[in-house]
Short mmCIF file of C-alpha atoms in Angstrom, two decimals:
data_model
loop_
_atom_site.label_atom_id
_atom_site.label_comp_id
_atom_site.label_asym_id
_atom_site.label_seq_id
_atom_site.Cartn_x
_atom_site.Cartn_y
_atom_site.Cartn_z
CA MET A 12 4.11 -30.15 -19.13
CA ILE A 13 2.85 -27.19 -17.29
CA ASP A 14 3.02 -26.78 -13.48
CA PRO A 15 -0.39 -26.74 -12.02
CA HIS A 16 0.78 -24.47 -9.20
CA SER A 17 1.57 -21.73 -11.53
CA VAL A 18 0.05 -18.40 -10.49
CA TYR A 19 -1.78 -17.68 -13.77
CA LEU A 20 -3.58 -20.89 -13.70
CA ASN A 21 -5.08 -19.87 -10.40
CA ALA A 22 -5.60 -16.34 -11.53
CA LEU A 23 -7.50 -17.59 -14.72
CA GLY A 24 -9.67 -20.17 -12.69
CA ILE A 25 -8.13 -23.39 -13.92
CA THR A 26 -6.85 -24.36 -10.50
CA ASN A 27 -7.41 -23.74 -6.82
CA THR A 28 -4.96 -22.27 -4.42
CA ASN A 29 -3.49 -25.76 -3.80
CA GLY A 30 -2.79 -26.23 -7.60
CA GLU A 31 -5.64 -28.70 -8.10
CA VAL A 32 -7.58 -28.47 -11.31
CA GLY A 33 -11.12 -27.82 -10.92
CA SER A 34 -13.69 -30.46 -11.99
CA GLN A 35 -15.28 -28.22 -14.60
CA GLN A 36 -11.68 -27.24 -15.97
CA GLN A 37 -10.43 -30.51 -16.78
CA SER A 38 -11.02 -30.06 -20.49
CA LYS A 39 -9.25 -26.74 -20.65
CA TRP A 40 -6.22 -27.95 -18.60
CA LYS A 41 -5.93 -30.97 -21.32
CA GLN A 42 -6.20 -28.71 -24.01
CA ILE A 43 -3.63 -26.17 -22.51
CA ASN A 44 -0.99 -29.11 -22.06
CA LYS A 45 -1.79 -30.53 -25.53
CA TYR A 46 -1.31 -27.28 -27.14
CA VAL A 47 1.94 -26.63 -25.41
CA GLN A 48 3.27 -30.29 -26.62
CA ILE A 49 2.15 -29.48 -30.07
CA LEU A 50 3.87 -26.14 -30.20
CA ALA A 51 6.95 -27.58 -28.69
CA ASP A 52 7.17 -30.18 -31.23
CA LEU A 53 6.43 -27.81 -34.17
CA VAL A 54 9.35 -25.45 -33.01
CA ASP A 55 11.70 -28.64 -32.59
CA ARG A 56 10.75 -29.64 -36.28
CA SER A 57 11.69 -26.24 -37.51
CA ASP A 58 14.80 -24.00 -37.87
CA LEU A 59 13.85 -22.29 -34.62
CA LYS A 60 14.84 -25.54 -32.48
CA ASP A 61 18.17 -24.20 -31.40
CA ARG A 62 17.16 -20.31 -31.01
CA LYS A 63 18.05 -18.90 -27.60
CA SER A 64 15.36 -16.16 -28.30
CA LEU A 65 11.98 -16.01 -29.74
CA ASN A 66 9.51 -13.47 -30.63
CA ILE A 67 6.09 -14.83 -30.45
CA VAL A 68 2.63 -12.98 -31.17
CA ASP A 69 -0.67 -14.51 -30.37
CA MET A 70 -3.35 -12.91 -32.40
CA GLY A 71 -6.72 -12.79 -30.67
CA SER A 72 -5.53 -14.10 -27.38
CA GLY A 73 -8.76 -13.81 -25.37
CA LYS A 74 -8.40 -14.74 -21.83
CA GLY A 75 -4.77 -15.95 -22.63
CA TYR A 76 -4.96 -19.25 -21.20
CA LEU A 77 -2.79 -20.73 -24.23
CA THR A 78 -0.66 -17.57 -24.09
CA PHE A 79 0.54 -17.84 -20.72
CA ALA A 80 1.02 -21.51 -21.02
CA ALA A 81 3.43 -21.08 -24.04
CA TYR A 82 5.29 -18.18 -22.42
CA ASP A 83 5.88 -20.19 -19.30
CA TYR A 84 6.96 -23.16 -21.41
CA PHE A 85 9.52 -21.61 -23.53
CA LYS A 86 10.67 -19.24 -20.79
CA ASN A 87 10.71 -21.28 -17.76
CA ILE A 88 10.89 -24.85 -18.76
CA ARG A 89 13.31 -24.54 -21.79
CA GLY A 90 15.23 -21.26 -20.63
CA ILE A 91 14.50 -19.31 -23.90
CA ASP A 92 14.75 -15.56 -23.91
CA VAL A 93 11.03 -15.06 -24.89
CA LYS A 94 9.27 -11.81 -26.08
CA MET A 95 5.53 -12.67 -26.33
CA THR A 96 2.71 -10.38 -27.21
CA GLY A 97 -1.00 -11.38 -26.99
CA VAL A 98 -2.99 -9.19 -29.37
CA GLU A 99 -6.54 -8.77 -28.17
CA ALA A 100 -9.59 -6.53 -29.46
CA ARG A 101 -11.24 -6.33 -25.98
CA SER A 102 -9.55 -3.68 -23.72
CA ASP A 103 -10.80 -5.28 -20.64
CA LEU A 104 -9.42 -8.78 -21.45
CA ALA A 105 -6.05 -7.11 -22.30
CA ALA A 106 -5.90 -5.22 -19.09
CA ILE A 107 -6.73 -8.17 -16.81
CA SER A 108 -4.19 -10.38 -18.64
CA ASN A 109 -1.45 -7.69 -18.10
CA ASP A 110 -2.36 -7.81 -14.44
CA VAL A 111 -1.98 -11.54 -14.25
CA ALA A 112 1.33 -11.49 -16.27
CA ARG A 113 2.58 -8.89 -13.77
CA ALA A 114 1.49 -10.94 -10.77
CA SER A 115 3.26 -14.17 -12.43
CA GLU A 116 6.56 -11.92 -12.91
CA PHE A 117 6.22 -12.75 -16.62
CA ASP A 118 8.45 -9.67 -17.57
CA GLY A 119 8.58 -10.86 -21.37
CA LEU A 120 4.87 -11.06 -21.74
CA GLU A 121 2.40 -8.29 -22.53
CA PHE A 122 -1.07 -7.96 -23.97
CA VAL A 123 -2.18 -5.00 -26.29
CA GLN A 124 -5.66 -3.87 -27.19
CA ALA A 125 -5.55 -3.91 -31.09
CA THR A 126 -7.50 -5.82 -33.86
CA ILE A 127 -5.78 -8.64 -35.70
CA ASP A 128 -5.56 -6.69 -38.77
CA SER A 129 -4.27 -3.48 -37.52
CA TYR A 130 -1.49 -4.62 -35.25
CA PRO A 131 2.13 -3.94 -36.61
CA LEU A 132 4.43 -7.04 -36.78
CA LYS A 133 8.08 -6.84 -36.88
CA ASP A 134 10.83 -9.67 -36.75
CA VAL A 135 8.12 -12.23 -35.70
CA ASN A 136 9.36 -15.84 -35.21
CA ILE A 137 6.02 -17.60 -34.43
CA LEU A 138 2.73 -16.16 -35.03
CA ILE A 139 -0.43 -17.76 -33.43
CA ALA A 140 -4.07 -17.55 -34.10
CA LEU A 141 -6.40 -19.78 -32.24
CA HIS A 142 -9.93 -19.69 -32.95
CA ALA A 143 -10.03 -16.19 -34.76
CA CYS A 144 -13.53 -16.34 -36.05
CA ASP A 145 -14.29 -16.49 -39.86
CA THR A 146 -12.09 -14.03 -41.92
CA ALA A 147 -10.07 -12.99 -38.75
CA THR A 148 -8.11 -16.20 -39.30
CA ASP A 149 -7.38 -14.85 -42.79
CA ASP A 150 -6.29 -11.74 -41.34
CA ALA A 151 -3.83 -13.32 -39.10
CA LEU A 152 -2.42 -15.62 -41.71
CA PHE A 153 -1.90 -12.51 -43.93
CA GLN A 154 -0.20 -10.89 -41.04
CA GLY A 155 2.15 -13.72 -40.68
CA ILE A 156 2.85 -14.05 -44.35
CA ARG A 157 3.41 -10.43 -44.76
CA SER A 158 5.86 -10.17 -41.94
CA GLY A 159 7.97 -13.35 -42.95
CA ALA A 160 7.17 -15.30 -39.51
CA ASP A 161 9.22 -18.34 -39.44
CA LEU A 162 6.23 -20.52 -38.10
CA ILE A 163 2.51 -19.85 -38.41
CA VAL A 164 0.07 -21.79 -36.13
CA ALA A 165 -3.77 -21.31 -36.53
CA ALA A 166 -6.74 -23.10 -35.35
CA PRO A 167 -9.47 -21.80 -37.63
CA CYS A 168 -12.93 -21.14 -36.37
CA CYS A 169 -16.08 -20.62 -38.40
CA HIS A 170 -16.12 -20.87 -42.09
CA LYS A 171 -18.98 -18.43 -42.90
CA GLN A 172 -17.31 -16.39 -45.96
CA ILE A 173 -16.99 -19.60 -48.06
CA ARG A 174 -20.13 -21.36 -46.81
CA LYS A 175 -22.14 -18.36 -48.01
CA GLN A 176 -20.78 -18.48 -51.53
CA MET A 177 -20.86 -22.11 -52.28
CA LYS A 178 -22.73 -23.21 -55.40
CA PRO A 179 -22.35 -26.87 -55.58
CA PRO A 180 -22.47 -28.36 -58.94
CA PRO A 181 -25.52 -30.42 -59.98
CA MET A 182 -23.83 -33.85 -59.27
CA MET A 183 -23.66 -32.79 -55.48
CA HIS A 184 -27.04 -31.07 -54.84
CA ASP A 185 -28.48 -34.29 -53.10
CA ILE A 186 -25.32 -34.69 -51.08
CA LEU A 187 -24.95 -31.06 -49.95
CA LYS A 188 -28.70 -30.37 -49.38
CA HIS A 189 -27.99 -31.46 -45.87
CA GLY A 190 -26.74 -28.73 -43.72
CA VAL A 191 -24.22 -30.94 -41.88
CA MET A 192 -22.70 -31.91 -44.91
CA ILE A 193 -22.40 -28.62 -46.47
CA GLU A 194 -20.84 -27.42 -43.30
CA ARG A 195 -18.21 -29.97 -43.25
CA VAL A 196 -17.32 -29.35 -46.98
CA ALA A 197 -17.20 -25.66 -46.27
CA GLU A 198 -14.71 -26.18 -43.50
CA THR A 199 -12.66 -28.56 -45.66
CA LEU A 200 -12.63 -26.21 -48.57
CA THR A 201 -11.74 -23.04 -46.47
CA ASP A 202 -8.87 -24.58 -44.55
CA GLY A 203 -7.71 -26.43 -47.76
CA LEU A 204 -7.58 -23.06 -49.78
CA ARG A 205 -5.68 -21.48 -46.82
CA ALA A 206 -3.15 -24.18 -46.99
CA LEU A 207 -2.57 -23.77 -50.61
CA LEU A 208 -2.19 -20.17 -50.19
CA LEU A 209 0.27 -20.40 -47.64
CA GLU A 210 2.29 -22.94 -49.86
CA ARG A 211 2.08 -20.55 -52.67
CA ALA A 212 3.53 -17.87 -50.25
CA GLY A 213 6.67 -20.08 -49.51
CA TYR A 214 5.46 -22.17 -46.60
CA ALA A 215 5.29 -25.93 -46.09
CA THR A 216 2.00 -26.57 -44.60
CA ARG A 217 0.30 -29.18 -42.43
CA LEU A 218 -3.37 -29.47 -41.35
CA PHE A 219 -4.10 -31.97 -38.57
CA GLU A 220 -6.39 -32.42 -35.46
CA PHE A 221 -5.57 -30.17 -32.57
CA ILE A 222 -7.20 -32.07 -29.74
CA SER A 223 -10.25 -34.51 -29.76
CA VAL A 224 -13.60 -33.29 -30.39
CA GLU A 225 -14.30 -34.59 -26.83
CA HIS A 226 -12.52 -31.71 -25.37
CA THR A 227 -13.30 -28.90 -28.04
CA PRO A 228 -15.26 -28.89 -31.17
CA LYS A 229 -12.61 -26.40 -32.84
CA ASN A 230 -9.99 -29.01 -33.64
CA ASN A 231 -8.30 -28.25 -36.70
CA MET A 232 -4.81 -26.93 -36.80
CA LEU A 233 -3.02 -25.35 -39.83
CA VAL A 234 0.62 -24.66 -39.61
CA GLY A 235 2.89 -22.93 -41.96
CA THR A 236 6.77 -23.27 -41.80
CA LYS A 237 8.56 -20.87 -43.94
CA LEU A 238 10.74 -22.60 -46.56
CA ALA A 239 14.28 -21.25 -47.18
CA GLU A 240 13.72 -21.37 -51.07
CA ALA A 241 10.49 -20.72 -52.83
CA LYS A 242 9.13 -23.24 -55.29
CA ASN A 243 7.12 -23.28 -58.41
CA THR A 244 3.70 -22.18 -57.77
CA ASP A 245 1.99 -22.95 -61.17
CA ASP A 246 0.24 -26.17 -59.98
CA ILE A 247 -1.02 -24.50 -56.80
CA GLU A 248 -2.47 -21.61 -58.79
CA THR A 249 -4.31 -24.24 -61.04
CA GLN A 250 -5.54 -26.14 -57.77
CA ILE A 251 -6.84 -22.80 -56.20
CA ARG A 252 -8.62 -21.78 -59.35
CA ASP A 253 -10.23 -25.23 -60.24
CA LEU A 254 -11.45 -25.66 -56.64
CA LYS A 255 -13.04 -22.00 -56.74
CA GLU A 256 -14.57 -22.69 -59.96
CA PHE A 257 -16.03 -26.13 -59.03
CA TYR A 258 -17.75 -24.97 -55.76
CA GLY A 259 -18.62 -21.33 -57.36
CA ILE A 260 -16.52 -19.36 -55.01
CA GLY A 261 -16.13 -15.88 -56.08
CA SER A 262 -13.57 -14.87 -53.35
CA GLN A 263 -11.39 -15.88 -50.52
CA HIS A 264 -10.52 -13.37 -48.01
CA LEU A 265 -6.77 -14.38 -47.57
CA GLU A 266 -6.28 -14.75 -51.34
CA SER A 267 -7.77 -11.05 -51.64
CA LEU A 268 -5.59 -9.86 -49.11
CA LEU A 269 -2.42 -11.30 -50.72
CA ALA A 270 -3.53 -10.04 -54.03
CA GLU A 271 -3.36 -6.36 -52.50
CA LYS A 272 -0.12 -6.89 -50.93
#
């Protein structure tokens, strides 16, 4: 989907000057294209599919591989008027990414140095947060909910907050005494609670594999699509409460942020 001869791919070390993908960058190249394919499909399934303009914010953009690819696709392949902002806490990465954006003549793309929880959002259509570590994912989800983003796309990374709190019931002690098992349950529980909290906030949710673990171990994608009408949340409240009680969870960061909203 993405042209390998693009300036930014060479600047980011994905391709050489001939547009050839390096042998050590094949996994990243596959990840980039799969990500763009998924994002395009999500937009086409939403009320954004016929929009002529999009405001997209990428929270925790890092080196910007996926930020550049998303902008390139929507702007240059689909011809949409795109304003895209990459939010990155490290000033050096934000500066380098802005240099690459200028070299690529991507006038609608900019990178700003800020933390996820502090960056002000307004009129956002799509909020993206890929691999924001632990509760930074919750900060991004909260920002998306609070700003009323039409589409929220997150690939959660790390699940430390819930893992540290878990007190499994006696019936599960022998199963969850194994580190690998409790890690998997913590991941499932964390992302499951996030999906329920998004639904409680008026979003339809999907949770699916982003790209095979052969290419990256961080492979869950959580998507929230804003609903036109809110639905009854009593059942969701009950599920959240029961899950927390069953596993001995005292607090979940996104839930706490929403309670303070």
